[in-house]
mmCIF file of C-alpha atoms and ligand atoms in Angstrom:
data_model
loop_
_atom_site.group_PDB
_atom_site.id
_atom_site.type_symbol
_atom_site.label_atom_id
_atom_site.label_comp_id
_atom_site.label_asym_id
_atom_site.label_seq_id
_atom_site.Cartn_x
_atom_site.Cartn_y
_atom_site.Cartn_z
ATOM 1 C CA UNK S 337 -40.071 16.700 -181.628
ATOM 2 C CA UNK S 338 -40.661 19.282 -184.051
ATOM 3 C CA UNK S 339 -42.889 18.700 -187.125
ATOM 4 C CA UNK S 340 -42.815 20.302 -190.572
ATOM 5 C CA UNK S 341 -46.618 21.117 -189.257
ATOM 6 C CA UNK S 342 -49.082 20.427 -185.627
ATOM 7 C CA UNK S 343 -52.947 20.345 -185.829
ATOM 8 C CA UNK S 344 -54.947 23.176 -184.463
ATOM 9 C CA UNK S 345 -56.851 21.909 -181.638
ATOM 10 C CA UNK S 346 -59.721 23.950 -180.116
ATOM 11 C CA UNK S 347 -60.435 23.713 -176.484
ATOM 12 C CA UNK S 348 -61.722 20.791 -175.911
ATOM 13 C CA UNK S 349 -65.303 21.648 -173.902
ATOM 14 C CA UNK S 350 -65.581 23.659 -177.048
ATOM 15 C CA UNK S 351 -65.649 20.499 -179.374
ATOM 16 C CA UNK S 352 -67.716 19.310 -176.708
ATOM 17 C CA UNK S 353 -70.842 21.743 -176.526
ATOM 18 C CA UNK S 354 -71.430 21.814 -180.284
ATOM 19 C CA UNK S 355 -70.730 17.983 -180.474
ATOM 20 C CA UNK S 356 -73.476 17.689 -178.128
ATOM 21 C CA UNK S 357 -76.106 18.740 -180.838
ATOM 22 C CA UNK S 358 -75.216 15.707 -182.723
ATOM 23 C CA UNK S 359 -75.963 13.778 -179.693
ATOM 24 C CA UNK S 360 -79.282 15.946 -178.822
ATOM 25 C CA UNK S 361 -80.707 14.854 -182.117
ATOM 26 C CA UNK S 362 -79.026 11.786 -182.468
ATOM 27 C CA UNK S 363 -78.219 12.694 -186.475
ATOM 28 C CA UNK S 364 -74.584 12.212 -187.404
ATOM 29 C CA UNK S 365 -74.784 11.870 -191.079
ATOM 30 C CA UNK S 366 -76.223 13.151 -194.329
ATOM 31 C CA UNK S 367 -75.797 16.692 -194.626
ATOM 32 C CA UNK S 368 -77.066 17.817 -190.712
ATOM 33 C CA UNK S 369 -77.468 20.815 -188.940
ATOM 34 C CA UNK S 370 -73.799 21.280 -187.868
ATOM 35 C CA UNK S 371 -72.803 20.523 -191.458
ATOM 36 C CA UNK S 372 -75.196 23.175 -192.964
ATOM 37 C CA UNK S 373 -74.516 25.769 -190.007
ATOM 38 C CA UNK S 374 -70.776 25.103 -191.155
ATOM 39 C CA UNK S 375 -71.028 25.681 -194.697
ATOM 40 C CA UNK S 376 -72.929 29.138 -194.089
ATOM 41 C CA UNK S 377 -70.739 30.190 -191.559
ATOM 42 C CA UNK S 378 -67.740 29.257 -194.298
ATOM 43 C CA UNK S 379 -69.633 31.535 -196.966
ATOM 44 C CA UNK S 380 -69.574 34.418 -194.667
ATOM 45 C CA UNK S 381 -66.358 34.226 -193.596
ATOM 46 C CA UNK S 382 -65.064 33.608 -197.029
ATOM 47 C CA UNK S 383 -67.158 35.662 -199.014
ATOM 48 C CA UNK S 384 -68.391 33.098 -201.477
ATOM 49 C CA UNK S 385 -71.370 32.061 -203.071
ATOM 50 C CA UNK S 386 -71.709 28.105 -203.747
ATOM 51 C CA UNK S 387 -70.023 25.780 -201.084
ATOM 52 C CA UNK S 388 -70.566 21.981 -200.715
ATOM 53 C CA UNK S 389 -68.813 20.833 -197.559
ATOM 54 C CA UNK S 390 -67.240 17.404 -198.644
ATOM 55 C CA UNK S 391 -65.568 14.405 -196.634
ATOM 56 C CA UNK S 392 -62.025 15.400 -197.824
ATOM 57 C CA UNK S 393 -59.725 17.330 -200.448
ATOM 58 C CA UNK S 394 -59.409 14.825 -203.219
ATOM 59 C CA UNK S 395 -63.052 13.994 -203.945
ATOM 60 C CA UNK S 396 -64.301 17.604 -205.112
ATOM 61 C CA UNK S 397 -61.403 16.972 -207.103
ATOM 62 C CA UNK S 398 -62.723 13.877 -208.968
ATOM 63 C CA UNK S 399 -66.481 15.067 -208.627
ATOM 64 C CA UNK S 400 -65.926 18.067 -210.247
ATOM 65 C CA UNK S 401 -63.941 16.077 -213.308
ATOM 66 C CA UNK S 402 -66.791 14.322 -213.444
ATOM 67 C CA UNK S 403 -69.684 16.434 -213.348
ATOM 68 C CA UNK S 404 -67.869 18.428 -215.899
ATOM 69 C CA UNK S 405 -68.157 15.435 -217.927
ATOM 70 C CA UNK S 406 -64.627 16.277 -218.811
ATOM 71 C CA UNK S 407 -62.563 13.618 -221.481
ATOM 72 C CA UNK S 408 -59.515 13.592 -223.462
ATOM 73 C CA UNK S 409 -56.823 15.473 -222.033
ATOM 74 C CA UNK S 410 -56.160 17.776 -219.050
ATOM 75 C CA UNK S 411 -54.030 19.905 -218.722
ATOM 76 C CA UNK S 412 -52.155 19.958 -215.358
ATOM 77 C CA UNK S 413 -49.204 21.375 -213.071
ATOM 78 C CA UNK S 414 -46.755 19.044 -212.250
ATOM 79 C CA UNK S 415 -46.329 20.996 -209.084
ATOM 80 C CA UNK S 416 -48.212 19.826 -206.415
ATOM 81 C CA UNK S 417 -49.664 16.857 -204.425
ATOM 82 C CA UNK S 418 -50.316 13.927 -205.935
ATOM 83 C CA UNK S 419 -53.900 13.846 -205.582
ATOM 84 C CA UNK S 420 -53.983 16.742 -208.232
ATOM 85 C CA UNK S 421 -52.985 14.404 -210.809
ATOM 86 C CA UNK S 422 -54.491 11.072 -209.620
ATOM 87 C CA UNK S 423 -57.619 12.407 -209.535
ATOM 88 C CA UNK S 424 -57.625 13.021 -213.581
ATOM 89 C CA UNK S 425 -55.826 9.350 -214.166
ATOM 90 C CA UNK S 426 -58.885 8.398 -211.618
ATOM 91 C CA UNK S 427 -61.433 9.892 -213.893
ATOM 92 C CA UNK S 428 -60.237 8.482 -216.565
ATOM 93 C CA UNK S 429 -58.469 11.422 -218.330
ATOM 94 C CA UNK S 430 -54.656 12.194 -219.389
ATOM 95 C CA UNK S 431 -52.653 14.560 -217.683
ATOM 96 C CA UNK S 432 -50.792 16.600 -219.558
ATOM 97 C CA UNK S 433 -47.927 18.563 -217.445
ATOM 98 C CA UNK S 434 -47.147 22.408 -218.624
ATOM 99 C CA UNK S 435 -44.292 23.648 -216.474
ATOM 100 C CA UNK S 436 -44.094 25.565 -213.560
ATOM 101 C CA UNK S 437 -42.647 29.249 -213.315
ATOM 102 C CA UNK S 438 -39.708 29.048 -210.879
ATOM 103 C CA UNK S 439 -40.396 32.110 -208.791
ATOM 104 C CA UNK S 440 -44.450 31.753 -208.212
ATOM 105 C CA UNK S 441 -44.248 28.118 -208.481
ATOM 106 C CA UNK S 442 -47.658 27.756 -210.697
ATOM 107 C CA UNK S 443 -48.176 26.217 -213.703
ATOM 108 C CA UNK S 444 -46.284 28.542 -216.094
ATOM 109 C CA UNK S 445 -49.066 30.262 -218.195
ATOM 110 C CA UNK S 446 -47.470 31.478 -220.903
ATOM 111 C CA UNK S 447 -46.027 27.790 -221.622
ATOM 112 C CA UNK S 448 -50.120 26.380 -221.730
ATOM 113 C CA UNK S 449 -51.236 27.521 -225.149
ATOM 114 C CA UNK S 450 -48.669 25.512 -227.148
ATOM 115 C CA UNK S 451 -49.885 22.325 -224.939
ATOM 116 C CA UNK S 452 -53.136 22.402 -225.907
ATOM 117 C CA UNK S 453 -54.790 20.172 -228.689
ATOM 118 C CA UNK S 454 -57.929 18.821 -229.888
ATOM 119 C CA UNK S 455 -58.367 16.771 -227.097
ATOM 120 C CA UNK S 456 -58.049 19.252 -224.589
ATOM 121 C CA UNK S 457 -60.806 19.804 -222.254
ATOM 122 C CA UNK S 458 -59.691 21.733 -219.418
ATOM 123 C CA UNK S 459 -57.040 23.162 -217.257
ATOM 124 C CA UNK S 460 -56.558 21.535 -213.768
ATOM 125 C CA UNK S 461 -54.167 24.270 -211.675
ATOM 126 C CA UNK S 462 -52.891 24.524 -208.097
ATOM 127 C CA UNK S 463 -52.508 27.564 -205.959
ATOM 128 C CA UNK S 464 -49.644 25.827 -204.984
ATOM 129 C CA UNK S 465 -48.968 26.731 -200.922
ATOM 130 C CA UNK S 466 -52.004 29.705 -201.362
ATOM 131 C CA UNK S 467 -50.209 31.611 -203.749
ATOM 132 C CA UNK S 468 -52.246 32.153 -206.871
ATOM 133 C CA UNK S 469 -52.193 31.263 -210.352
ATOM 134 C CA UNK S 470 -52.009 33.815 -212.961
ATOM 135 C CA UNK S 471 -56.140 33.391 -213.173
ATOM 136 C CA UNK S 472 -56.693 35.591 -215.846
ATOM 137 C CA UNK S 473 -54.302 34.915 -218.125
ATOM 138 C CA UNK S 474 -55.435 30.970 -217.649
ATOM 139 C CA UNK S 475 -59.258 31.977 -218.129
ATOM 140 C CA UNK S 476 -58.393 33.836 -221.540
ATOM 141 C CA UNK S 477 -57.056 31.178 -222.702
ATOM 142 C CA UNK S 478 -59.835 28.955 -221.493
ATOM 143 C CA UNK S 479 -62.368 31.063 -223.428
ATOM 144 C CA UNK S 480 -60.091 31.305 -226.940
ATOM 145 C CA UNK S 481 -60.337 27.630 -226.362
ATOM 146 C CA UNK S 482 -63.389 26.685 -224.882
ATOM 147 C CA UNK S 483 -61.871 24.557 -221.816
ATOM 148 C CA UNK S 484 -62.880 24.436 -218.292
ATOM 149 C CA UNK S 485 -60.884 25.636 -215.545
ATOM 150 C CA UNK S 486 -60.122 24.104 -211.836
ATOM 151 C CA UNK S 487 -58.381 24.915 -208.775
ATOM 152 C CA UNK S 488 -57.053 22.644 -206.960
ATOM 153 C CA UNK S 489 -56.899 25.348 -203.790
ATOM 154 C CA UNK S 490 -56.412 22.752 -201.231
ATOM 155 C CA UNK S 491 -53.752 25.332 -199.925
ATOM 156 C CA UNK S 492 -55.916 28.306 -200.698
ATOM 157 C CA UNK S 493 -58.153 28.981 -197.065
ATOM 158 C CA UNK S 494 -58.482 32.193 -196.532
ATOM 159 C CA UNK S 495 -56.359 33.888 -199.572
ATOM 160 C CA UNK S 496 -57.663 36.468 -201.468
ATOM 161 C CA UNK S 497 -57.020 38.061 -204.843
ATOM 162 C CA UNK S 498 -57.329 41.181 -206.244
ATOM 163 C CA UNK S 499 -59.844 41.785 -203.214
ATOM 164 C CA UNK S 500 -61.974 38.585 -203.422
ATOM 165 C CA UNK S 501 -61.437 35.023 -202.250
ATOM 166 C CA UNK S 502 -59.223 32.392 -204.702
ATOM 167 C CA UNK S 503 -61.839 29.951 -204.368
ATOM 168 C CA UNK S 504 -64.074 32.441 -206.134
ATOM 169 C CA UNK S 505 -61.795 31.865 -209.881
ATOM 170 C CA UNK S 506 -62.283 28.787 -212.552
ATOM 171 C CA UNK S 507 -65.347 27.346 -213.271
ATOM 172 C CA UNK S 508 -65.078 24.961 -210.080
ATOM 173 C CA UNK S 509 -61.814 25.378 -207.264
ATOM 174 C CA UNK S 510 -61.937 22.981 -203.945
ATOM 175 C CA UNK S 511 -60.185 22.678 -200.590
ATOM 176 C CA UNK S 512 -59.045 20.469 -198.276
ATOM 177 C CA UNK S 513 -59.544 20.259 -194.584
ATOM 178 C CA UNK S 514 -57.382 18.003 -193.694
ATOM 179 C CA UNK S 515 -56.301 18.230 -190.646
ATOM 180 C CA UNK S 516 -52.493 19.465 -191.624
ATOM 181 C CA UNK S 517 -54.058 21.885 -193.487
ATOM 182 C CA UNK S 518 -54.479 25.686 -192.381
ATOM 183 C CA UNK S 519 -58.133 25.495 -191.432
ATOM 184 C CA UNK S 520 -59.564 21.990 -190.916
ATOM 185 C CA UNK S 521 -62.180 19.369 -189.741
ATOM 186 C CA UNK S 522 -59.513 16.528 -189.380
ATOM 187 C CA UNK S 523 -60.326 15.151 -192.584
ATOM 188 C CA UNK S 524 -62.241 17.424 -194.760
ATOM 189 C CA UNK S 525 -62.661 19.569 -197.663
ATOM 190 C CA UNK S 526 -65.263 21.466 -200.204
ATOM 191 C CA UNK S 527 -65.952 22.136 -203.331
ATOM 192 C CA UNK S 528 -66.650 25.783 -205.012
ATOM 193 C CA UNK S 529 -68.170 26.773 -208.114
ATOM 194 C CA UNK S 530 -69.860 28.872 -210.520
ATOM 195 C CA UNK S 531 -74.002 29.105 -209.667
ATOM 196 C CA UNK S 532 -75.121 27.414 -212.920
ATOM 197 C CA UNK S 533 -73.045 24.314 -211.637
ATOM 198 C CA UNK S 534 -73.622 24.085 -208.120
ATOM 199 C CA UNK S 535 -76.502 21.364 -208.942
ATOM 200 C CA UNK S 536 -74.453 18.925 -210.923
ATOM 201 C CA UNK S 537 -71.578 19.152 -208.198
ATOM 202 C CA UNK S 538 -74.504 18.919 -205.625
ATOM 203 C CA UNK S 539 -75.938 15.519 -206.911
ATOM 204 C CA UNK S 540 -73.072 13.879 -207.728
ATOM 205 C CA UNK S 541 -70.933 14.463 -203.975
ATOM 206 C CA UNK S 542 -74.866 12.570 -202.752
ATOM 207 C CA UNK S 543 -75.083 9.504 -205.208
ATOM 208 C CA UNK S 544 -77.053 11.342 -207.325
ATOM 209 C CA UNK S 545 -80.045 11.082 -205.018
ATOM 210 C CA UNK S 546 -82.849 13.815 -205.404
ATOM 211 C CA UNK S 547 -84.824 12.502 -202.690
ATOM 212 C CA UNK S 548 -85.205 9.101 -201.013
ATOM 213 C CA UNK S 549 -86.141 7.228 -204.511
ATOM 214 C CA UNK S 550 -85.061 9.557 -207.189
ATOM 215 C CA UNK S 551 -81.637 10.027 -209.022
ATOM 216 C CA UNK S 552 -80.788 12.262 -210.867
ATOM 217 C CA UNK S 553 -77.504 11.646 -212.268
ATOM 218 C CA UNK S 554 -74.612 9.471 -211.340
ATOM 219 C CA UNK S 555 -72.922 10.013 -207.962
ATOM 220 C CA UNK S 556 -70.708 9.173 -205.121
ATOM 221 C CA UNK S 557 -70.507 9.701 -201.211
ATOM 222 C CA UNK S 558 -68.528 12.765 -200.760
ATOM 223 C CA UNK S 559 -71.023 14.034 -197.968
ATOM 224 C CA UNK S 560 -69.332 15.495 -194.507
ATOM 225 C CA UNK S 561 -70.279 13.928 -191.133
ATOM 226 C CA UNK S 562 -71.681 15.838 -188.658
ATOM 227 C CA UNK S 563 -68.405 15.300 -186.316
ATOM 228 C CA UNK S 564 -66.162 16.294 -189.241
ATOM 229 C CA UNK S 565 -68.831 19.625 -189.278
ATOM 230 C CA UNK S 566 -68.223 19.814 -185.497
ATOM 231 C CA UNK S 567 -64.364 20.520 -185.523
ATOM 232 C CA UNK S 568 -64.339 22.352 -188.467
ATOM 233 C CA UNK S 569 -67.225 24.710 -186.042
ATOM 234 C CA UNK S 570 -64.691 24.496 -183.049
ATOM 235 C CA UNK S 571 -61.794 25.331 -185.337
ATOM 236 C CA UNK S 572 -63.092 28.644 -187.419
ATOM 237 C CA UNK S 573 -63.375 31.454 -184.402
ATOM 238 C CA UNK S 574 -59.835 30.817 -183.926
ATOM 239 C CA UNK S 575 -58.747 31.064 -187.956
ATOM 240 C CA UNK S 576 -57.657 34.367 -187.989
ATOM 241 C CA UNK S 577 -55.559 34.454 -184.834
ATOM 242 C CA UNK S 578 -54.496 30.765 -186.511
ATOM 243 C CA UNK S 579 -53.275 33.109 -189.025
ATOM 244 C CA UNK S 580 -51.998 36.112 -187.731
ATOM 245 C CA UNK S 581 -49.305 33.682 -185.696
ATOM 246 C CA UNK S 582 -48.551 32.025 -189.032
ATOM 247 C CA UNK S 583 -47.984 35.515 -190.128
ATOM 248 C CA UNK S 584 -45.164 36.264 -187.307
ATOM 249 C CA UNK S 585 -43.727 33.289 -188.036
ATOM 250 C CA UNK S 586 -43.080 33.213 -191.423
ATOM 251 C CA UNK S 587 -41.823 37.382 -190.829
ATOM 252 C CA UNK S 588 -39.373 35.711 -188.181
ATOM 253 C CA UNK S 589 -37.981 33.509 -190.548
ATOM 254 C CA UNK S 590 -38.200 35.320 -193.896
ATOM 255 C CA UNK S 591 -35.766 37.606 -191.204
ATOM 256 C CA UNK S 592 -33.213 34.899 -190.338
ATOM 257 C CA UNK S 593 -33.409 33.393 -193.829
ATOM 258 C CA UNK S 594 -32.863 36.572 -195.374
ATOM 259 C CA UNK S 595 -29.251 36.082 -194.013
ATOM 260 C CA UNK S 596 -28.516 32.673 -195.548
ATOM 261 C CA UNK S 597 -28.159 31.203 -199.637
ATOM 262 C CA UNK S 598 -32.003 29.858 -200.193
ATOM 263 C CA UNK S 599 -34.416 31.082 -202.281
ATOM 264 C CA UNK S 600 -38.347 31.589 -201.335
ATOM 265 C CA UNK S 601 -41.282 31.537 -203.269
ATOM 266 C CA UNK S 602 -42.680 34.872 -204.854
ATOM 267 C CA UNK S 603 -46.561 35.722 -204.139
ATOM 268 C CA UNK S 604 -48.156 36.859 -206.829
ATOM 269 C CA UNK S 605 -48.791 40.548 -206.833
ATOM 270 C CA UNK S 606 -52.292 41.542 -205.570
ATOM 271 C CA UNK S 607 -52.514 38.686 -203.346
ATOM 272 C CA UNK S 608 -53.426 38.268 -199.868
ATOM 273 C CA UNK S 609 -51.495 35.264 -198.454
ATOM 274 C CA UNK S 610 -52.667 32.879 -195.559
ATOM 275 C CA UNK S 611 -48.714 31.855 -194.770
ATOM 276 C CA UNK S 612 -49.955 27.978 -194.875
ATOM 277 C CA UNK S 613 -46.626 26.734 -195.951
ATOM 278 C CA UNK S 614 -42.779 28.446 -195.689
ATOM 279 C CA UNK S 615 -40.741 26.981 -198.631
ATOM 280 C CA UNK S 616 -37.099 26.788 -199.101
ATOM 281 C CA UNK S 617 -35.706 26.392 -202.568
ATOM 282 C CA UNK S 618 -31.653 25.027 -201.802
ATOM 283 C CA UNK S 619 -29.139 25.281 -204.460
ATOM 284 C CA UNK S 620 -29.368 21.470 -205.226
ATOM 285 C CA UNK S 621 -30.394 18.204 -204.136
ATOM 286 C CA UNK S 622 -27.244 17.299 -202.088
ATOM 287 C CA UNK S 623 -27.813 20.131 -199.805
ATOM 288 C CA UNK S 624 -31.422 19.791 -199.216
ATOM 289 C CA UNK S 625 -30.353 16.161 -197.930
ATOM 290 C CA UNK S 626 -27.705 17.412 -196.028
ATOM 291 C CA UNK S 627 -29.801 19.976 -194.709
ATOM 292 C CA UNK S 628 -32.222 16.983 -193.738
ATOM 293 C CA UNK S 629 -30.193 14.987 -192.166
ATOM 294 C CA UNK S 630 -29.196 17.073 -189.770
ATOM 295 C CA UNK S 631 -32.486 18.775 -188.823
ATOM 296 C CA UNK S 632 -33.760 15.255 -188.237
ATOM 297 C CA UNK S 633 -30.778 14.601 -186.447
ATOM 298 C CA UNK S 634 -32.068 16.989 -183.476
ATOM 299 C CA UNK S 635 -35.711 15.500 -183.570
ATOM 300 C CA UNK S 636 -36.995 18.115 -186.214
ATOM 301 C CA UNK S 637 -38.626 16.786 -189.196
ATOM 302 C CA UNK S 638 -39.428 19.579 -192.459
ATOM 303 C CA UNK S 639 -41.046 17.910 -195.415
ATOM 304 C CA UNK S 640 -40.133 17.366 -198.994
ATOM 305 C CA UNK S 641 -43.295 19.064 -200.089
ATOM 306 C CA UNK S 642 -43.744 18.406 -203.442
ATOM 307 C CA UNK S 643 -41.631 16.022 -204.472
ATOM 308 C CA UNK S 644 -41.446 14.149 -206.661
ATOM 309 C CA UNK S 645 -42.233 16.612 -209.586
ATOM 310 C CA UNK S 646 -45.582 14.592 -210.559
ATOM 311 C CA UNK S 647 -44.884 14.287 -214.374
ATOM 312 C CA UNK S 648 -42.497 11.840 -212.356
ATOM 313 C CA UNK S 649 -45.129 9.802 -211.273
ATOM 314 C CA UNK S 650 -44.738 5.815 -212.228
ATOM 315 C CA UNK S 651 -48.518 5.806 -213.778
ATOM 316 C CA UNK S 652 -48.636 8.568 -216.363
ATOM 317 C CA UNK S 653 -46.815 10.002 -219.295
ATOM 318 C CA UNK S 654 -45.020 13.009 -218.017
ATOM 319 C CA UNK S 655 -42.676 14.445 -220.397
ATOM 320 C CA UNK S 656 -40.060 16.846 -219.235
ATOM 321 C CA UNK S 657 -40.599 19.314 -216.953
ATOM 322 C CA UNK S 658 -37.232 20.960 -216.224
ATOM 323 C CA UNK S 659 -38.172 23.584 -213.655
ATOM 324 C CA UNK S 660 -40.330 21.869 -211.744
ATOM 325 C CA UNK S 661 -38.503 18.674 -211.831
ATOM 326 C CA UNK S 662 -35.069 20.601 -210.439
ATOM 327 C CA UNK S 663 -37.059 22.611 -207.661
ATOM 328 C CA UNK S 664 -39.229 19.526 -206.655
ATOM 329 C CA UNK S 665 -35.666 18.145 -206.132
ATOM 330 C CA UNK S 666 -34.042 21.233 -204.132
ATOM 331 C CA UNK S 667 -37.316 22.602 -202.203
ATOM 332 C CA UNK S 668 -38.045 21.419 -198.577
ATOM 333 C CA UNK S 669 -40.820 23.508 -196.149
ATOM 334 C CA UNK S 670 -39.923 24.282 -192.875
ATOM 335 C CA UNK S 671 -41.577 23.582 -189.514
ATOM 336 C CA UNK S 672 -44.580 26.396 -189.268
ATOM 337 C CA UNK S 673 -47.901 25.966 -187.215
ATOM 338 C CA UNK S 674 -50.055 28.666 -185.182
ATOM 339 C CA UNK S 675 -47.451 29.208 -182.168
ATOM 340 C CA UNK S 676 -44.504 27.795 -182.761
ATOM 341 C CA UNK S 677 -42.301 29.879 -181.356
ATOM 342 C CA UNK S 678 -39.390 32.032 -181.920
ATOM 343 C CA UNK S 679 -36.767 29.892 -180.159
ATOM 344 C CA UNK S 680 -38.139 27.084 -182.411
ATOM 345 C CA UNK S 681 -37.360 29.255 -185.214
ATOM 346 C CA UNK S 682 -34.066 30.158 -184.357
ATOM 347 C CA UNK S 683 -32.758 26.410 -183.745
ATOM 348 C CA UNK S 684 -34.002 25.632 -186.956
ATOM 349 C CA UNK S 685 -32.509 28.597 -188.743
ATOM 350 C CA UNK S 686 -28.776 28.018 -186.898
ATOM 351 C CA UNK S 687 -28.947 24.359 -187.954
ATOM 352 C CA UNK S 688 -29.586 24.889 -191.808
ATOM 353 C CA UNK S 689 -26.724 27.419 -191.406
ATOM 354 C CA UNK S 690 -24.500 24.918 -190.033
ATOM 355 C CA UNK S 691 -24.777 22.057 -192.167
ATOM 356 C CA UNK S 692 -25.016 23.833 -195.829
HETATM 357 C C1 PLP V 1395 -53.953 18.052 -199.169
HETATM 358 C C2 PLP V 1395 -54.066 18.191 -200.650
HETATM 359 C C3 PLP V 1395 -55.063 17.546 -201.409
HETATM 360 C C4 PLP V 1395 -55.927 16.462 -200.858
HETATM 361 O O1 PLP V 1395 -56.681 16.783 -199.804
HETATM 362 P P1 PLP V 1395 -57.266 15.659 -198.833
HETATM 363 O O2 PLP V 1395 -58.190 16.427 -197.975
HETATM 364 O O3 PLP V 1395 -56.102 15.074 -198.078
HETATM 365 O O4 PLP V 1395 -57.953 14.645 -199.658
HETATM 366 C C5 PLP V 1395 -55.188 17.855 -202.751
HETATM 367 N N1 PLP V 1395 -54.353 18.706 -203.350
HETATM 368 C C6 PLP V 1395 -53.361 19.314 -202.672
HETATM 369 C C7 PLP V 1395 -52.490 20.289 -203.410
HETATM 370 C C8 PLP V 1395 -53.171 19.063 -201.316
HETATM 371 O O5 PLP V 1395 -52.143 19.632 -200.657
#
């Protein structure tokens, strides 16, 4: 079986030894060696300033809607996973979809200003499969308007822009580690932001709790275990040859799909990829399926990824959304992991030929 992604798995005895410092001390919760020596070792290799290693993707998500005391409306891509725009409904705030551009596949900033009323309180974006948002033009219009900004960058490990990392844009921008993801700790994630909010995003991932009997603000449990910490250690000497194969693979098929009627997505200019995802954009719905079928067919299973187009989605108020709602319906990504190999790639390649 081929799958539209496989898990990185470190050597096992690997796992093992830095498990066994859990064990040594008997601690497996509430913020622990391994998950501090993970979140500095994540700065450093990342090259940013304010991390908060959290239990998984969504929760910095909500946290940092809430800490940001953020009401009214929020302005959103319709874009991306789900937990993008359940996390606003979650918080209690309306998403309000802006369209995507169909080439980069972010939220189309030139289409946000006309979107944005008195009610507006911030702009919730995804670097949708690592590839950037047009970050400045979204943070001028932030300041003209005095919203917040943040990334959902679940897809963003390891990208950089215009020589720094994503995560280091918007007022807050968090990842996911789960464990399809690029770099993970089987389920995972973490939250960035600016220095002057690292406290409020702090309390609130810890209930709030500012030592054993004082709170300081509202919170939830959004804490990392110590074996989530553990993987995640396991997993990071091996990121960059994790994506360096990525790299070959998606050059092997950008090769073979060169040769055949599907579009791919354009990376923004400046931009430093981390190949986590290789979409194909087919000429309509029909063929995608097609397409589908017959991969399956041979025991080889891509993924729909995103669809639907979330201004879809049976709990909110979407609007139209032509473009992404037309490439949500025709866009499919392809099997890619660290290794998979060029045989893989070919099979996969002849059978999309085939049945178009
Ligand atoms: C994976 C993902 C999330 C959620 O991350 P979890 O770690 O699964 O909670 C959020 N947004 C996007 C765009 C994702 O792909």
């Amino acid at each position: 079986m081929i799958n539209v992604t496989k898990t990185f798995l470190p050597p096992q005895e690997a796992y093992q030894a830095i498990l066994k410092q859990a064990w040594d001390t008997g601690w497996l919760t509430n913020r622990g060696v391994l998950v501090q020596e993970l979140e500095t070792k994540l700065k450093g290799y990342l090259g940013v300033d304010n991390l908060i290693a959290m239990t998984n993707g969504t929760l910095p998500l909500q946290i940092a809607i809430k800490a940001l005391q953020l009401q009214g409306d929020i302005i959103t891509t319709p874009f991306s996973y789900v937990a993008t725009t359940s996390s606003i409904v979650w918080e209690g705030c309306m998403p309000v979809f802006v369209d995507i551009h169909p080439d980069y596949l972010t939220i189309d900033e030139s289409k946000i200003e006309a979107a944005i009323t008195p009610k507006t309180t911030a702009i919730l974006a995804t670097h949708v499969f690592g590839n950037p948002c047009h970050v400045e033009a979204i943070q001028a219009i932030a300041d003209t308007y005095n919203l917040k900004v943040i990334y959902d960058a679940a897809h963003g490990f390891g990208v950089r822009y215009k020589g720094q990392s994503v995560f280091n844009y918007g007022d807050v921008s968090t990842c996911s580690f789960h464990a399809t993801k690029l770099f993970h700790t089987g389920e995972g994630g973490a939250l960035f932001c600016k220095s002057e909010l690292r406290d409020a995003m702090y309390y609130h991932h810890n209930f709030g709790h500012d030592g054993p009997d004082v709170f300081r603000s509202l919170g939830i449990n959004a804490k990392m275990s110590e074996l989530q910490a553990a993987m995640g250690l396991a997993v990071l000497p091996y990121v960059d040859t994790i994506v360096k194969e990525r790299q070959e693979a998606v050059q092997y098929y950008q090769a073979l799909v060169d040769a055949l009627p599907l579009k791919t997505m354009q990376l923004r200019e400046d931009t430093v990829w981390n190949y986590s995802y290789y979409p194909v954009i087919f000429e309509n719905e029909t063929q995608l399926m097609q397409v589908k079928r017959a991969l399956e067919q041979k025991d080889i299973y891509p993924r729909r990824y995103f669809y639907p187009s979330l201004n879809q989605l049976p709990y909110v108020k979407g609007g139209n959304c032509p473009i992404s709602e037309t490439v949500a319906s025709r866009i499919m990504c392809l099997p890619l992991w660290a290794g998979i190999t060029k045989s893989n790639i070919k099979t996969i390649c002849n059978i999309i030929k085939t049945s178009m």
